[in-house]
Amino acid sequence: MKAAVMRANNAPLEIEDLTIDSPGPGEVLLKTSASGICHSDLHVIEGGLPMPPPCVLGHEPAGIVEEVGAGVTDFAPGDHVIGCLTSWCGVCKFCTGGRPYLCPTQFAGRPPEAKPRLATSGGDPIFQFANLSSFAEKMLCPERSLVKIRDDMPLDRASLIGCGVTTGLGAALNTVDIPAGASVVVIGCGGVGLSAIQGARITGAGKIIAVDSQAWKFDIARQCGATDCIDASAGDAVSAVHDLTGGGADFVFECIGLVPTVQQAVGMTGRGGTTVLVGVVPVTEMVPISAADLTLQEKKITGSYMGSNRFRFDMPKYIEFYLDGRLHLDEMISSRIPLDDVNDALDLMRKGEAARQVIVFD
Ligand SMILES: NC(=O)c1ccc[n+]([C@@H]2O[C@H](COP(=O)([O-])OP(=O)(O)OC[C@H]3O[C@@H](n4cnc5c(N)ncnc54)[C@H](O)[C@@H]3O)[C@@H](O)[C@H]2O)c1
Ligand SMILES: [Zn+2]
Ligand SMILES: [Zn+2]
């Protein structure tokens, strides 16, 4: 099967012919139908999220089940599914405590002594990213990385729910509790930020202020629910937020992952407000912030991982939101591309010149 392989950091992905194993116990073989491209894939390529090459990236997939391994009871050939990187074990304190997205075993693939799921035609193992590796025509996943969805949901739009939508929507719906009428800022209008804007709208937030340095994204942000937009390249976005909100917002979602925009997010947060860090700052970087600013104004900062999801519960619900018109996915897709064009798509993402790009397979 054809796959895009990361052979080294900061180099183009190589399109190669790989082998994929048959499903073992608890595993499911899928035909990949579509895979969104998330900035976390780019972070891995650039080294900000360390993963060992050679590796197949891609973690925002939808597909169709081809074959199931021994003991798989939740899926059958022909099922339409979404894949999610927060696989869960079901028995640890996070899983049993209701926060399976924090399960520490989520990236554990097959045991090291087992045959690898992915390999070159010569048998050399290829690392599978997050049990998914969706920049490939087929995927071999644990059943607990998958959720079955309605057959009438278009699979290209369903793929977005696999990461970006679940992350942004869930940050607003699950990680924090936004009262109706609260003021919300979302910094970064990529797939994640546009989804956070939609989450804020769905919870009934008041002002929803979108911030980005690419003003062309504001049409999409408004369609997603933004009431106001601030061009970060045109002046001081922090004081613009203070002007619009009368002293700072109740909730600020940072959806980029840069040191300066995390600092801006804290600065945009008003007295008693909450800063939600969704963007992934490269693991090598630290963010200086004023502790006194937090103490004296009782601001809170929280991280939000994968939209604090319970994806077998959340994703079918998000599909209902799409089908009943509340969740706008068509507007978020700036292009559908073949796998061969993945490097061009990553370049567009680097430059901020795309919203969500989706790889579609025949
Ligand atoms: N917390 C999680 O679980 C989780 C899950 C998925 C993705 N992420 C992270 O979320 C972040 C966003 O992902 P994405 O796929 O939406 O990315 P993206 O590249 O599609 O979007 C980023 C947006 O930020 C804008 N931008 C860049 N620099 C800016 C600046 N200085 N000021 C204002 N706007 C700026 C770009 O124009 C773009 O619209 C990434 O860091 C990604 O790794 C986190
Ligand atoms: Zn992602
Ligand atoms: Zn667990």
Short mmCIF file of C-alpha atoms and ligand atoms in Angstrom, two decimals:
data_model
loop_
_atom_site.label_atom_id
_atom_site.label_comp_id
_atom_site.label_asym_id
_atom_site.label_seq_id
_atom_site.Cartn_x
_atom_site.Cartn_y
_atom_site.Cartn_z
CA MET A 1 0.00 0.00 0.00
CA LYS A 2 1.06 3.58 -0.67
CA ALA A 3 2.09 5.69 2.32
CA ALA A 4 3.87 8.99 3.03
CA VAL A 5 6.91 8.17 5.18
CA MET A 6 8.81 10.62 7.38
CA ARG A 7 12.39 9.42 6.85
CA ALA A 8 13.98 12.36 8.69
CA ASN A 9 12.93 15.53 10.49
CA ASN A 10 12.58 18.69 8.41
CA ALA A 11 12.60 16.79 5.12
CA PRO A 12 9.77 16.15 2.65
CA LEU A 13 7.73 13.00 3.31
CA GLU A 14 8.57 10.17 0.88
CA ILE A 15 5.79 8.35 -0.95
CA GLU A 16 6.64 4.64 -0.57
CA ASP A 17 5.07 1.23 -1.01
CA LEU A 18 4.78 -0.39 2.45
CA THR A 19 3.39 -3.65 3.76
CA ILE A 20 0.71 -3.70 6.44
CA ASP A 21 0.18 -6.77 8.66
CA SER A 22 -3.11 -8.65 9.12
CA PRO A 23 -5.18 -7.71 12.17
CA GLY A 24 -4.07 -9.41 15.38
CA PRO A 25 -6.32 -9.89 18.41
CA GLY A 26 -8.26 -6.70 19.14
CA GLU A 27 -7.11 -5.03 15.90
CA VAL A 28 -8.99 -3.72 12.89
CA LEU A 29 -7.75 -3.25 9.31
CA LEU A 30 -9.23 -0.23 7.54
CA LYS A 31 -9.27 1.24 4.09
CA THR A 32 -8.44 4.90 4.69
CA SER A 33 -11.08 7.12 3.06
CA ALA A 34 -9.82 10.54 4.13
CA SER A 35 -7.29 12.11 6.46
CA GLY A 36 -7.19 15.71 7.57
CA ILE A 37 -3.77 17.31 8.01
CA CYS A 38 -3.30 18.67 11.53
CA HIS A 39 -0.55 21.00 12.65
CA SER A 40 0.61 18.32 15.13
CA ASP A 41 1.80 16.29 12.10
CA LEU A 42 3.91 19.30 11.14
CA HIS A 43 5.20 19.62 14.73
CA VAL A 44 6.48 16.04 14.48
CA ILE A 45 8.21 16.77 11.16
CA GLU A 46 9.80 19.89 12.64
CA GLY A 47 10.87 18.10 15.84
CA GLY A 48 8.63 20.10 18.21
CA LEU A 49 6.87 16.83 19.11
CA PRO A 50 9.54 14.11 19.16
CA MET A 51 8.63 10.87 17.32
CA PRO A 52 11.26 8.55 15.82
CA PRO A 53 11.59 8.31 12.03
CA PRO A 54 10.98 6.33 9.88
CA CYS A 55 7.36 6.95 10.68
CA VAL A 56 4.01 7.38 8.91
CA LEU A 57 2.18 10.44 10.23
CA GLY A 58 -1.51 11.31 9.97
CA HIS A 59 -3.94 11.08 12.87
CA GLU A 60 -7.21 12.65 11.65
CA PRO A 61 -8.79 9.77 9.69
CA ALA A 62 -12.06 8.29 8.59
CA GLY A 63 -12.25 4.94 6.86
CA ILE A 64 -14.09 1.70 6.20
CA VAL A 65 -13.43 -1.57 8.05
CA GLU A 66 -11.99 -4.32 5.82
CA GLU A 67 -11.11 -7.05 8.32
CA VAL A 68 -11.23 -7.57 12.08
CA GLY A 69 -8.89 -9.59 14.32
CA ALA A 70 -9.76 -12.21 16.93
CA GLY A 71 -11.99 -11.02 19.73
CA VAL A 72 -13.13 -7.81 18.00
CA THR A 73 -16.82 -7.42 18.76
CA ASP A 74 -17.45 -3.71 18.18
CA PHE A 75 -16.72 -3.62 14.44
CA ALA A 76 -17.48 -5.63 11.32
CA PRO A 77 -16.31 -5.32 7.68
CA GLY A 78 -18.09 -2.45 5.95
CA ASP A 79 -18.48 -0.28 9.08
CA HIS A 80 -17.65 3.39 8.66
CA VAL A 81 -15.34 4.63 11.40
CA ILE A 82 -13.34 7.58 12.67
CA GLY A 83 -9.91 7.02 14.23
CA CYS A 84 -8.67 8.92 17.26
CA LEU A 85 -5.24 8.97 18.88
CA THR A 86 -6.62 8.74 22.42
CA SER A 87 -6.88 4.97 22.55
CA TRP A 88 -7.75 3.81 26.08
CA CYS A 89 -7.07 0.78 28.30
CA GLY A 90 -10.29 0.82 30.32
CA VAL A 91 -8.74 -0.10 33.67
CA CYS A 92 -6.32 2.66 34.76
CA LYS A 93 -7.33 5.46 37.13
CA PHE A 94 -7.90 7.90 34.25
CA CYS A 95 -10.10 5.50 32.28
CA THR A 96 -12.13 4.39 35.29
CA GLY A 97 -12.23 7.97 36.61
CA GLY A 98 -13.96 9.25 33.47
CA ARG A 99 -10.99 10.84 31.71
CA PRO A 100 -9.91 8.12 29.24
CA TYR A 101 -8.21 10.69 27.00
CA LEU A 102 -5.46 10.87 29.66
CA CYS A 103 -4.86 7.10 29.57
CA PRO A 104 -1.06 6.67 29.78
CA THR A 105 -1.13 3.59 27.54
CA GLN A 106 -2.64 5.42 24.55
CA PHE A 107 0.48 5.34 22.38
CA ALA A 108 1.45 1.74 23.25
CA GLY A 109 1.41 -0.15 19.97
CA ARG A 110 2.15 -3.83 19.57
CA PRO A 111 4.78 -5.14 22.02
CA PRO A 112 8.36 -4.53 20.77
CA GLU A 113 8.97 -8.26 20.16
CA ALA A 114 5.83 -8.58 17.95
CA LYS A 115 5.79 -8.24 14.16
CA PRO A 116 5.45 -4.52 13.33
CA ARG A 117 2.12 -3.32 11.95
CA LEU A 118 3.93 -1.38 9.19
CA ALA A 119 7.13 -2.34 7.35
CA THR A 120 9.01 -1.73 4.14
CA SER A 121 8.77 -4.34 1.39
CA GLY A 122 12.16 -5.56 2.69
CA GLY A 123 10.72 -6.10 6.19
CA ASP A 124 12.24 -3.10 7.99
CA PRO A 125 9.82 -1.79 10.63
CA ILE A 126 8.18 1.61 10.16
CA PHE A 127 6.95 3.40 13.29
CA GLN A 128 3.17 3.85 13.47
CA PHE A 129 2.14 7.27 14.76
CA ALA A 130 -0.44 7.17 17.55
CA ASN A 131 -1.72 3.72 16.51
CA LEU A 132 -3.11 5.36 13.35
CA SER A 133 -0.70 6.49 10.58
CA SER A 134 -3.42 7.75 8.27
CA PHE A 135 -1.16 9.21 5.56
CA ALA A 136 -1.52 5.75 4.01
CA GLU A 137 -4.06 3.85 1.93
CA LYS A 138 -4.72 1.39 4.79
CA MET A 139 -4.55 1.52 8.57
CA LEU A 140 -4.18 -1.23 11.18
CA CYS A 141 -5.52 0.02 14.51
CA PRO A 142 -6.56 -1.23 17.95
CA GLU A 143 -10.36 -1.33 18.11
CA ARG A 144 -10.14 1.12 21.00
CA SER A 145 -8.76 3.76 18.62
CA LEU A 146 -11.96 3.67 16.56
CA VAL A 147 -15.60 4.67 16.75
CA LYS A 148 -18.36 3.50 14.41
CA ILE A 149 -20.33 6.28 12.74
CA ARG A 150 -23.50 6.62 10.65
CA ASP A 151 -23.15 5.43 7.04
CA ASP A 152 -24.77 8.61 5.72
CA MET A 153 -22.03 10.85 7.15
CA PRO A 154 -19.63 11.90 4.35
CA LEU A 155 -16.24 10.44 5.23
CA ASP A 156 -14.13 13.43 4.11
CA ARG A 157 -15.95 15.66 6.58
CA ALA A 158 -16.01 12.92 9.24
CA SER A 159 -12.22 12.77 9.17
CA LEU A 160 -11.96 16.31 10.57
CA ILE A 161 -13.70 15.08 13.72
CA GLY A 162 -10.81 12.64 14.32
CA CYS A 163 -8.57 15.36 15.77
CA GLY A 164 -9.06 19.07 15.01
CA VAL A 165 -12.80 19.26 15.58
CA THR A 166 -12.76 17.05 18.66
CA THR A 167 -9.87 19.12 20.05
CA GLY A 168 -11.34 22.58 19.46
CA LEU A 169 -15.00 21.78 20.04
CA GLY A 170 -14.16 19.69 23.10
CA ALA A 171 -11.92 22.42 24.57
CA ALA A 172 -15.01 24.64 24.69
CA LEU A 173 -17.61 21.98 25.52
CA ASN A 174 -15.68 19.65 27.85
CA THR A 175 -12.51 21.19 29.28
CA VAL A 176 -14.14 24.35 30.65
CA ASP A 177 -17.66 25.33 31.53
CA ILE A 178 -18.62 28.41 29.50
CA PRO A 179 -21.76 30.12 30.82
CA ALA A 180 -24.20 31.53 28.25
CA GLY A 181 -23.20 35.07 27.38
CA ALA A 182 -19.55 34.76 28.44
CA SER A 183 -16.94 36.47 26.27
CA VAL A 184 -14.57 34.18 24.40
CA VAL A 185 -11.40 34.78 22.39
CA VAL A 186 -9.91 32.18 20.06
CA ILE A 187 -6.35 32.85 18.87
CA GLY A 188 -5.59 30.95 15.65
CA CYS A 189 -8.21 30.11 13.02
CA GLY A 190 -6.88 26.79 11.72
CA GLY A 191 -8.83 23.55 12.01
CA VAL A 192 -8.53 23.57 15.80
CA GLY A 193 -9.35 27.26 16.37
CA LEU A 194 -12.32 27.27 13.96
CA SER A 195 -13.68 24.31 15.94
CA ALA A 196 -13.18 26.12 19.26
CA ILE A 197 -15.14 29.06 17.81
CA GLN A 198 -17.96 26.64 16.97
CA GLY A 199 -17.83 25.13 20.46
CA ALA A 200 -18.16 28.60 21.95
CA ARG A 201 -21.16 29.32 19.70
CA ILE A 202 -22.82 25.99 20.56
CA THR A 203 -22.47 26.66 24.32
CA GLY A 204 -24.16 30.04 23.88
CA ALA A 205 -21.17 32.32 24.45
CA GLY A 206 -21.71 36.06 23.95
CA LYS A 207 -18.92 37.82 22.09
CA ILE A 208 -16.72 35.33 20.23
CA ILE A 209 -13.57 37.08 19.06
CA ALA A 210 -11.36 35.40 16.45
CA VAL A 211 -7.69 36.42 16.25
CA ASP A 212 -5.40 35.45 13.38
CA SER A 213 -2.59 37.02 11.36
CA GLN A 214 -4.24 35.95 8.07
CA ALA A 215 -7.27 38.18 7.65
CA TRP A 216 -8.70 36.04 4.80
CA LYS A 217 -9.62 33.43 7.43
CA PHE A 218 -12.15 35.77 9.03
CA ASP A 219 -14.89 34.93 6.50
CA ILE A 220 -14.66 31.30 7.62
CA ALA A 221 -14.37 32.34 11.29
CA ARG A 222 -17.60 34.38 10.98
CA GLN A 223 -19.39 31.44 9.33
CA CYS A 224 -18.25 29.32 12.28
CA GLY A 225 -19.65 31.81 14.80
CA ALA A 226 -17.13 34.60 15.42
CA THR A 227 -18.85 37.89 16.23
CA ASP A 228 -15.66 39.98 15.97
CA CYS A 229 -12.29 39.46 14.29
CA ILE A 230 -8.87 40.91 15.08
CA ASP A 231 -6.02 40.92 12.57
CA ALA A 232 -2.98 40.14 14.73
CA SER A 233 -0.66 41.43 12.00
CA ALA A 234 -2.25 44.88 12.10
CA GLY A 235 -1.51 46.01 15.67
CA ASP A 236 -1.74 45.09 19.34
CA ALA A 237 -4.25 42.24 19.54
CA VAL A 238 -4.21 42.23 23.37
CA SER A 239 -5.39 45.83 23.68
CA ALA A 240 -7.92 45.24 20.87
CA VAL A 241 -9.44 42.41 22.97
CA HIS A 242 -9.47 44.62 26.09
CA ASP A 243 -11.30 47.32 24.11
CA LEU A 244 -13.90 44.87 22.78
CA THR A 245 -14.52 43.17 26.13
CA GLY A 246 -14.14 46.04 28.58
CA GLY A 247 -10.98 44.73 30.26
CA GLY A 248 -10.33 41.18 29.03
CA ALA A 249 -12.29 38.08 28.08
CA ASP A 250 -13.81 35.40 30.30
CA PHE A 251 -12.21 32.59 28.28
CA VAL A 252 -9.24 32.72 25.90
CA PHE A 253 -8.32 29.69 23.81
CA GLU A 254 -4.80 29.67 22.40
CA CYS A 255 -4.98 27.45 19.30
CA ILE A 256 -1.58 28.03 17.67
CA GLY A 257 1.21 26.88 20.02
CA LEU A 258 3.67 29.79 19.94
CA VAL A 259 5.38 31.41 22.96
CA PRO A 260 4.21 34.98 22.10
CA THR A 261 0.59 33.95 21.46
CA VAL A 262 0.45 32.04 24.77
CA GLN A 263 1.65 35.22 26.48
CA GLN A 264 -0.95 37.22 24.54
CA ALA A 265 -3.63 34.73 25.59
CA VAL A 266 -2.89 35.33 29.27
CA GLY A 267 -2.85 39.08 28.61
CA MET A 268 -6.24 38.94 26.85
CA THR A 269 -7.79 37.01 29.76
CA GLY A 270 -9.79 39.29 32.05
CA ARG A 271 -10.05 39.32 35.86
CA GLY A 272 -11.23 35.91 37.08
CA GLY A 273 -11.02 34.55 33.54
CA THR A 274 -9.52 31.34 32.19
CA THR A 275 -6.78 30.85 29.61
CA VAL A 276 -7.07 27.51 27.81
CA LEU A 277 -3.89 26.25 26.13
CA VAL A 278 -4.81 24.09 23.16
CA GLY A 279 -1.93 24.80 20.78
CA VAL A 280 1.17 22.68 21.36
CA VAL A 281 4.25 24.79 22.10
CA PRO A 282 7.38 22.85 21.00
CA VAL A 283 8.58 20.77 23.96
CA THR A 284 11.95 22.53 23.91
CA GLU A 285 10.44 25.96 24.66
CA MET A 286 9.35 27.63 27.93
CA VAL A 287 6.81 30.45 28.24
CA PRO A 288 7.53 33.29 30.71
CA ILE A 289 4.33 34.73 32.17
CA SER A 290 3.61 37.05 35.11
CA ALA A 291 2.62 34.99 38.16
CA ALA A 292 1.45 38.17 39.91
CA ASP A 293 -0.96 38.80 37.03
CA LEU A 294 -2.51 35.38 37.74
CA THR A 295 -2.61 35.81 41.52
CA LEU A 296 -3.85 39.36 41.79
CA GLN A 297 -6.56 38.92 39.14
CA GLU A 298 -7.31 35.30 39.97
CA LYS A 299 -6.79 34.16 36.41
CA LYS A 300 -6.62 30.46 35.70
CA ILE A 301 -4.60 28.65 33.07
CA THR A 302 -5.45 25.14 31.96
CA GLY A 303 -4.21 22.86 29.24
CA SER A 304 -6.74 21.06 27.08
CA TYR A 305 -5.74 17.73 25.56
CA MET A 306 -7.72 16.33 22.61
CA GLY A 307 -10.81 18.21 23.71
CA SER A 308 -10.97 16.24 26.99
CA ASN A 309 -12.78 13.64 24.89
CA ARG A 310 -14.59 10.40 25.47
CA PHE A 311 -14.59 9.91 21.73
CA ARG A 312 -16.99 6.97 21.47
CA PHE A 313 -19.52 9.26 23.18
CA ASP A 314 -18.47 12.60 21.68
CA MET A 315 -17.82 11.83 18.01
CA PRO A 316 -21.26 10.39 17.13
CA LYS A 317 -22.71 13.48 18.85
CA TYR A 318 -20.53 15.81 16.78
CA ILE A 319 -21.78 14.02 13.66
CA GLU A 320 -25.35 14.76 14.74
CA PHE A 321 -24.28 18.40 15.19
CA TYR A 322 -23.03 18.38 11.59
CA LEU A 323 -26.10 16.69 10.17
CA ASP A 324 -28.49 19.01 12.05
CA GLY A 325 -26.57 22.09 10.85
CA ARG A 326 -24.91 23.21 14.09
CA LEU A 327 -21.37 22.13 13.22
CA HIS A 328 -19.96 23.61 10.02
CA LEU A 329 -17.40 21.29 8.46
CA ASP A 330 -17.75 22.08 4.74
CA GLU A 331 -16.67 25.67 5.41
CA MET A 332 -13.50 24.50 7.20
CA ILE A 333 -12.16 22.46 4.28
CA SER A 334 -9.94 24.63 2.08
CA SER A 335 -8.88 21.78 -0.23
CA ARG A 336 -9.16 18.06 -0.92
CA ILE A 337 -5.92 16.58 -2.22
CA PRO A 338 -4.38 13.24 -3.23
CA LEU A 339 -1.73 11.68 -0.94
CA ASP A 340 0.96 12.58 -3.50
CA ASP A 341 0.41 16.29 -2.75
CA VAL A 342 0.95 16.01 1.02
CA ASN A 343 4.24 17.96 1.01
CA ASP A 344 2.65 20.91 -0.82
CA ALA A 345 -0.15 20.86 1.76
CA LEU A 346 2.36 20.90 4.63
CA ASP A 347 4.08 23.92 3.01
CA LEU A 348 0.76 25.77 2.79
CA MET A 349 0.15 25.00 6.47
CA ARG A 350 3.61 26.33 7.41
CA LYS A 351 2.72 29.61 5.71
CA GLY A 352 -0.75 29.76 7.31
CA GLU A 353 -2.28 29.70 3.82
CA ALA A 354 -4.80 26.89 4.36
CA ALA A 355 -7.73 26.19 6.65
CA ARG A 356 -8.21 22.39 6.85
CA GLN A 357 -6.70 20.36 4.01
CA VAL A 358 -7.99 16.82 3.59
CA ILE A 359 -6.25 13.96 1.81
CA VAL A 360 -8.88 11.88 0.03
CA PHE A 361 -8.21 8.33 -1.18
CA ASP A 362 -9.89 6.60 -4.16
N1 LIG B 1 -4.28 20.15 22.58
C1 LIG B 1 -4.41 19.18 21.71
O1 LIG B 1 -4.79 18.07 22.07
C2 LIG B 1 -4.16 19.42 20.27
C3 LIG B 1 -4.74 18.60 19.29
C4 LIG B 1 -4.57 18.93 17.95
C5 LIG B 1 -3.78 20.01 17.59
N2 LIG B 1 -3.20 20.75 18.56
C6 LIG B 1 -2.37 21.91 18.26
O2 LIG B 1 -3.22 23.01 17.99
C7 LIG B 1 -2.48 23.97 17.21
C8 LIG B 1 -3.32 24.40 16.02
O3 LIG B 1 -3.47 23.31 15.11
P1 LIG B 1 -4.14 23.56 13.68
O4 LIG B 1 -4.09 22.24 12.99
O5 LIG B 1 -5.43 24.28 13.82
O6 LIG B 1 -3.05 24.54 13.04
P2 LIG B 1 -3.13 25.49 11.75
O7 LIG B 1 -1.74 25.65 11.28
O8 LIG B 1 -4.16 24.99 10.81
O9 LIG B 1 -3.68 26.88 12.34
C9 LIG B 1 -2.89 27.81 13.02
C10 LIG B 1 -3.45 29.19 12.76
O10 LIG B 1 -2.70 30.14 13.49
C11 LIG B 1 -2.48 31.29 12.66
N3 LIG B 1 -1.27 31.96 13.16
C12 LIG B 1 0.01 31.52 13.06
N4 LIG B 1 0.84 32.37 13.70
C13 LIG B 1 0.08 33.36 14.19
C14 LIG B 1 0.34 34.52 14.98
N5 LIG B 1 1.59 34.82 15.36
N6 LIG B 1 -0.69 35.31 15.35
C15 LIG B 1 -1.95 35.00 14.97
N7 LIG B 1 -2.28 33.93 14.22
C16 LIG B 1 -1.27 33.11 13.85
C17 LIG B 1 -2.37 30.74 11.27
O11 LIG B 1 -2.69 31.73 10.28
C18 LIG B 1 -3.43 29.61 11.31
O12 LIG B 1 -4.71 30.10 10.94
C19 LIG B 1 -1.16 23.28 16.84
O13 LIG B 1 -0.16 23.66 17.78
C20 LIG B 1 -1.49 21.82 17.05
O14 LIG B 1 -0.35 21.03 17.30
C21 LIG B 1 -3.39 20.49 19.88
ZN ZN B 2 -4.11 16.67 15.57
ZN ZN B 3 -6.39 3.69 30.78
#
